[in-house]
Each structure stands twice: as C-alpha cells, then as structure tokens.
PDB file of C-alpha atoms in Angstrom:
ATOM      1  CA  UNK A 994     -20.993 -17.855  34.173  1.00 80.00           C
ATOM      2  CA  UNK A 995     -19.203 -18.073  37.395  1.00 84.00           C
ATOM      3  CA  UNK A 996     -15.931 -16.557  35.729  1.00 90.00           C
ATOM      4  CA  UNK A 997     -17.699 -13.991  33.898  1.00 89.00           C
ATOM      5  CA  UNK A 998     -19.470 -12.530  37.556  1.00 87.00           C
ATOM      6  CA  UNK A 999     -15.935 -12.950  39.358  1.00 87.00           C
ATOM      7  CA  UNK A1000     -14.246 -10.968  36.628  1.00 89.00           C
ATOM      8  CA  UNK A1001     -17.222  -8.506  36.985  1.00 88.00           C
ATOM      9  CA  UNK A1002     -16.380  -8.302  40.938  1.00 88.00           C
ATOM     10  CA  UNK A1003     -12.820  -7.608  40.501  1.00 89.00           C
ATOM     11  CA  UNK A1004     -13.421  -4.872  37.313  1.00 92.00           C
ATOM     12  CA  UNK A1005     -15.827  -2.864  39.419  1.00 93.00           C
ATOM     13  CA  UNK A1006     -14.518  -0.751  41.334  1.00 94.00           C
ATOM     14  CA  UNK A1007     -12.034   0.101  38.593  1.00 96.00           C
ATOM     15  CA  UNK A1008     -14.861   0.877  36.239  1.00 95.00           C
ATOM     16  CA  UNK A1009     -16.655   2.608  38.932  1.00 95.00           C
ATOM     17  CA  UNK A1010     -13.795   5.437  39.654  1.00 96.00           C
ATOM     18  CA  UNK A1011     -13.296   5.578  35.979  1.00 96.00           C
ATOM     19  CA  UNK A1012     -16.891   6.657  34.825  1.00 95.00           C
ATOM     20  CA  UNK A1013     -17.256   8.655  38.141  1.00 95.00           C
ATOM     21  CA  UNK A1014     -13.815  10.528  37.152  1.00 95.00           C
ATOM     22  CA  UNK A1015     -14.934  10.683  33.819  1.00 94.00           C
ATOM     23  CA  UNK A1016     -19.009  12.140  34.117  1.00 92.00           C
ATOM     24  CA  UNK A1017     -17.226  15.063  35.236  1.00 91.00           C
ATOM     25  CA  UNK A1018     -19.484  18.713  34.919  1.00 90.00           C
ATOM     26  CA  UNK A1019     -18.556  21.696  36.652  1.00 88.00           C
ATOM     27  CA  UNK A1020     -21.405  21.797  39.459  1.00 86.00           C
ATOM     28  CA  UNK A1021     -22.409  18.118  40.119  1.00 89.00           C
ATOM     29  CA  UNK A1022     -18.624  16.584  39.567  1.00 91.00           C
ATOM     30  CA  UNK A1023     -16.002  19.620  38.805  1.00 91.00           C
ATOM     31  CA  UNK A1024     -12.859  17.767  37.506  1.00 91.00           C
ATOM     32  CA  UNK A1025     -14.169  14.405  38.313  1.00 94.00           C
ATOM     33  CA  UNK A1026     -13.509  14.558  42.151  1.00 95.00           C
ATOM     34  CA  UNK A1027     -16.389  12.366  43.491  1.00 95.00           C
ATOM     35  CA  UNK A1028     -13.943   9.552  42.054  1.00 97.00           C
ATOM     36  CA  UNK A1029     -12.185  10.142  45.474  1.00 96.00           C
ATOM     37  CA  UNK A1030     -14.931   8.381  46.970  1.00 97.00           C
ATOM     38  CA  UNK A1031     -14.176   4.449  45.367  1.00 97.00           C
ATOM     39  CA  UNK A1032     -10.185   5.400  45.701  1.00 97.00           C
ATOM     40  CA  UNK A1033     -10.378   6.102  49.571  1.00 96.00           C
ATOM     41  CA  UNK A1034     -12.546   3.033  49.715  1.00 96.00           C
ATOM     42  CA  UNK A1035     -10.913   0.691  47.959  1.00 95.00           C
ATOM     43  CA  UNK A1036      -7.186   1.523  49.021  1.00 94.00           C
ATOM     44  CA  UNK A1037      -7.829   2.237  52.935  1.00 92.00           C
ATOM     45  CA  UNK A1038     -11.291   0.355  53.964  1.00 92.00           C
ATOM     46  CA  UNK A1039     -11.297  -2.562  51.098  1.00 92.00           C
ATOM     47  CA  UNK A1040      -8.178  -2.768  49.607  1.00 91.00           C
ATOM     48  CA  UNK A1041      -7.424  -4.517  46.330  1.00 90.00           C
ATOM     49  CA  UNK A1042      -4.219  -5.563  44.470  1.00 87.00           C
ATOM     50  CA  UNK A1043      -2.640  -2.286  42.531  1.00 90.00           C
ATOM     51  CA  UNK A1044      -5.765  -0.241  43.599  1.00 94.00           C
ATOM     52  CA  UNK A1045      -3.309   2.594  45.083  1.00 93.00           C
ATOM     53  CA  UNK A1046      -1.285   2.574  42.032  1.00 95.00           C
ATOM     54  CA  UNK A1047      -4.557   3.280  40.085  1.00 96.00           C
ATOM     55  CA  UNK A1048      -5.947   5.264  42.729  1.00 96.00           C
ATOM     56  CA  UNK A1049      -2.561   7.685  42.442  1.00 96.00           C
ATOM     57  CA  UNK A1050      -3.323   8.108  38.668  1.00 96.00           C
ATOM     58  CA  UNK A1051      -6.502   9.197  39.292  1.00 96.00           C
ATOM     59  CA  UNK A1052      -5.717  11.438  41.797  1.00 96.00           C
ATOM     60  CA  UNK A1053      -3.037  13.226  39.521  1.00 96.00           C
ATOM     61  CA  UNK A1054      -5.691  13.414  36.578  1.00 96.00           C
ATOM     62  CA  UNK A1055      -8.153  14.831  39.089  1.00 96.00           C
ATOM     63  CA  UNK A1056      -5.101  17.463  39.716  1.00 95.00           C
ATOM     64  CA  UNK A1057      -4.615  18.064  35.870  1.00 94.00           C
ATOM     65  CA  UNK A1058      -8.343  18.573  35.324  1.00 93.00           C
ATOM     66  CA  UNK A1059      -8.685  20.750  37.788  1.00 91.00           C
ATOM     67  CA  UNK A1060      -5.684  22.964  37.498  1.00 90.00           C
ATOM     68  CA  UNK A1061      -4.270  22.647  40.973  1.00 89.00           C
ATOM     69  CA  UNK A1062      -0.642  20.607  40.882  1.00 88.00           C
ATOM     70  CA  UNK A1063      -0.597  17.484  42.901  1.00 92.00           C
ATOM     71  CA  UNK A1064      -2.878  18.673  45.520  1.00 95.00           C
ATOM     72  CA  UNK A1065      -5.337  15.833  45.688  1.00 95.00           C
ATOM     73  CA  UNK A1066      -2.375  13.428  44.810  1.00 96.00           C
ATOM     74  CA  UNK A1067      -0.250  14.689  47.563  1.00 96.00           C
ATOM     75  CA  UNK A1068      -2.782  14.731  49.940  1.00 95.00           C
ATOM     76  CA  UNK A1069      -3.556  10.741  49.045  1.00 96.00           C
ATOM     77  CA  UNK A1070       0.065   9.990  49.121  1.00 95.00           C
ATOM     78  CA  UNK A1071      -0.056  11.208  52.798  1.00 93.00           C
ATOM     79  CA  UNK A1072      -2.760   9.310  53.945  1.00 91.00           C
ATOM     80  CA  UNK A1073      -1.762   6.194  52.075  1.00 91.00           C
ATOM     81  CA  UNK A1074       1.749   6.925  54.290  1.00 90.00           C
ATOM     82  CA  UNK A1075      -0.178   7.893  57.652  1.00 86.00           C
ATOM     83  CA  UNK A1076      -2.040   4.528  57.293  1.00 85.00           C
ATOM     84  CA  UNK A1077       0.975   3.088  57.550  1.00 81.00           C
ATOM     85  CA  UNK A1078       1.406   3.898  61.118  1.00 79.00           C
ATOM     86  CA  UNK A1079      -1.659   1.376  62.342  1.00 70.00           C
ATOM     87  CA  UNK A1080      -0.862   2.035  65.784  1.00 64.00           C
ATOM     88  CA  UNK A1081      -2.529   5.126  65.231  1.00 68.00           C
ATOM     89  CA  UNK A1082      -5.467   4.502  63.037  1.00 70.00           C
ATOM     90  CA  UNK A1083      -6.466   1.692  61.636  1.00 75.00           C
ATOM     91  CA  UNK A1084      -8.624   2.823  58.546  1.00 80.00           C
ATOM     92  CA  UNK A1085      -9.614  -1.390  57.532  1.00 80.00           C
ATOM     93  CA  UNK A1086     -11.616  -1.728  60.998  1.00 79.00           C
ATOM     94  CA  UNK A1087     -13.007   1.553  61.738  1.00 82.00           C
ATOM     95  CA  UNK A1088     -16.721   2.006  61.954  1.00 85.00           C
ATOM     96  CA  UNK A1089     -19.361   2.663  59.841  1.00 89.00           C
ATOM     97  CA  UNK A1090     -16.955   1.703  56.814  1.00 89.00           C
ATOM     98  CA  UNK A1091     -14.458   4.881  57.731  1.00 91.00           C
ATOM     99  CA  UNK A1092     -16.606   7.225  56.755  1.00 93.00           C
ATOM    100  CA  UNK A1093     -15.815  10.000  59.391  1.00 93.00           C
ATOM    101  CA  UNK A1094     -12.272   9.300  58.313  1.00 93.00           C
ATOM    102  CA  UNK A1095     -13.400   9.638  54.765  1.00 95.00           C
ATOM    103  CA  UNK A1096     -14.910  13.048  55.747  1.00 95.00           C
ATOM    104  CA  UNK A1097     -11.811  14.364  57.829  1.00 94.00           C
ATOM    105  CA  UNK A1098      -9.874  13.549  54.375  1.00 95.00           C
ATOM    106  CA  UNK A1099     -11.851  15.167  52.094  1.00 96.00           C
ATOM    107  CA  UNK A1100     -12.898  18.280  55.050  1.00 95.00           C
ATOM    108  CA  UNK A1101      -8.987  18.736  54.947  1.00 95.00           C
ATOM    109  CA  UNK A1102      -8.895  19.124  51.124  1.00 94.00           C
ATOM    110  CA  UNK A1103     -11.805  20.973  50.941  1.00 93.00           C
ATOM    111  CA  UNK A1104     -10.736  23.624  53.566  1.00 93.00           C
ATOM    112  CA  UNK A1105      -7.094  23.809  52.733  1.00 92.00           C
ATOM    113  CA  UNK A1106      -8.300  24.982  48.745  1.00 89.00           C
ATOM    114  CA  UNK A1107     -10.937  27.596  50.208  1.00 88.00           C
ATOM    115  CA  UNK A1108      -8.103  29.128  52.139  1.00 88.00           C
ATOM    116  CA  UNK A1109      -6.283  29.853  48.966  1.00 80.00           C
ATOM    117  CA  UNK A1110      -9.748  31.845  47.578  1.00 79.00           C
ATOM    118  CA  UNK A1111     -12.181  33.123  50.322  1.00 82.00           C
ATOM    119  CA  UNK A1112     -15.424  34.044  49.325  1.00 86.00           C
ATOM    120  CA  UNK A1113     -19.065  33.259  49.637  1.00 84.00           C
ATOM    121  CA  UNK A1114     -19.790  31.513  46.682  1.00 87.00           C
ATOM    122  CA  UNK A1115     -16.941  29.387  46.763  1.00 87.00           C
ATOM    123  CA  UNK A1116     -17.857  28.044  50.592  1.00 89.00           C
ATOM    124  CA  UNK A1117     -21.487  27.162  49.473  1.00 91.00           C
ATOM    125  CA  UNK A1118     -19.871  25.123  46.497  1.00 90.00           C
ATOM    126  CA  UNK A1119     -17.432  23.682  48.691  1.00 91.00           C
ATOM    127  CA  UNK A1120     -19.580  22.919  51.127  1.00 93.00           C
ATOM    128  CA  UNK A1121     -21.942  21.097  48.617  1.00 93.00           C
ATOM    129  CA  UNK A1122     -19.131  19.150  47.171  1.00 94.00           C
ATOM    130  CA  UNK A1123     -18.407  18.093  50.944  1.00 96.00           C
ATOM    131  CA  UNK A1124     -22.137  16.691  51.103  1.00 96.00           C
ATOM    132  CA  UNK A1125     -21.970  15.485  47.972  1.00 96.00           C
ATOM    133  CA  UNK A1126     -18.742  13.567  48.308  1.00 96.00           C
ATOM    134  CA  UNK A1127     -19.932  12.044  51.206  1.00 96.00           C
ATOM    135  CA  UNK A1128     -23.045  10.933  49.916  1.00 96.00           C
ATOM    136  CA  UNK A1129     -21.294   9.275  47.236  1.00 96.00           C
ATOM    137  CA  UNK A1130     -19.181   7.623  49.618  1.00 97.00           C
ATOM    138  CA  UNK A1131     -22.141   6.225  51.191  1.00 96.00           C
ATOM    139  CA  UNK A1132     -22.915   4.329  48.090  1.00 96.00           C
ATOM    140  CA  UNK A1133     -19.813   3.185  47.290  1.00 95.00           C
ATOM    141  CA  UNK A1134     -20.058   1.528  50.561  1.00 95.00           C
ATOM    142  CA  UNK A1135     -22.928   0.090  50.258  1.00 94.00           C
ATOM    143  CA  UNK A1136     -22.924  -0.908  46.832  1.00 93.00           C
ATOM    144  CA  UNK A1137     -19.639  -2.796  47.511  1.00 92.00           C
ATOM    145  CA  UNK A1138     -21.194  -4.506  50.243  1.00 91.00           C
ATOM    146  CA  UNK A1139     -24.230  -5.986  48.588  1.00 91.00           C
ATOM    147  CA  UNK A1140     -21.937  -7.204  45.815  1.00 86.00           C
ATOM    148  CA  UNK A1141     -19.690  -8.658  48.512  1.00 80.00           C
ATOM    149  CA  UNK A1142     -16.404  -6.898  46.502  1.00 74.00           C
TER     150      UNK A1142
END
C-alpha cells in the first residue's frame, strides 16, 4: 500500500498538468493554459526529476493549440534560464510559494499577446484568464502541500 501511495505522489503532478492541459474549452481553459500553473510550480518552486522536460512539451502543445508559435514555450525557456542566475532570484525560497513571481510570469505573457490585438473584449478575457490562472495556482500550491509532493 505504501508503494502504491508513493507512486501516486510522484504521478501527480504529471497527471495533474495533463488533465488541466487537456479539459481545455475556450472561456474557462482556451488551449489548455491553466496547465501553466503545475509546470511553473513544479519546475521553479518544487522541482521534480524531468519535470522541465515535460513541462517544455506542454508548453509547445499549449503553443500548437492555441495557434501562437513557441510563445508560451519561449517564454518558459527564459525563465527556466533566468532562474539560473540565483543571485538574482531565487524562485525555490520565495514567499508565499512564488506566487507574485508566478503572476509577473504569466502578467508578462498575458500583456505581451494583448499588445499584438488591442481591444476591449480581449482585455476583459485576458484579464480573467490572469485571475483565473492565479487562482489555479493557488491550488496547485496548496494541494501539493497537503499531499506533502
């Protein structure tokens, strides 16, 4: 019983981005992008073995669902490679489980595609996918807590 829960532990966050990326609908998770949530997490605050690797993937099929080349995969590949640089900021010990961070990442996203297309009804959306996102960062969080991932 003991193997079966530890196996459970290390599947989960795996099997959490992959039904988050894939109970994708066009207002409550357009092209499966509140999977960012459990990649940031898991690669920056909590990382795991070949999370990034996976977390890449994701990021690219987020891309291809959406219809916007490499922009979510670039923009992880570039905070994967500023993390780097600890001296700067160190994403494992920042507070409240990095979510600021977290928000500054996704803000950055979020802002740099409603430059490409400005108009009302696209800022409301993105602005709900901001709160959203972060809300489901939240849980992440705390779900991976309580399980002690």
């Amino acid at each position: 019983m003991l193997q079966i829960c530890n196996t459970l532990k290390t599947l989960a966050p795996f099997l959490i981005t992959l039904l988050l990326w894939r109970l994708s609908t066009p207002f409550w998770n357009p092209a499966g992008i509140l999977a960012l949530a459990p990649i940031f997490y898991y690669t920056f605050v909590k990382p795991i073995y070949w999370f990034s690797v996976f977390g890449v993937i994701i990021c690219f099929l987020i891309d291809y669902l959406s219809g916007i080349p490499l922009f979510w995969t670039s923009l992880f590949c570039l905070t994967y490679a500023l993390n780097g640089f600890q001296t700067i900021i160190n994403i494992n010990h920042a507070e409240k489980n990095a979510l600021f961070i977290f928000m500054t990442f996704i803000g950055i996203g979020i802002f740099l595609l409603t430059l490409f297309h400005i108009n009302g009804i696209l800022l409301l959306n993105n602005i709900w996918l901001f709160l959203l996102l972060s809300i489901t960062y939240i849980l992440v969080s705390i779900f991976s807590n309580r399980v002690r991932i």
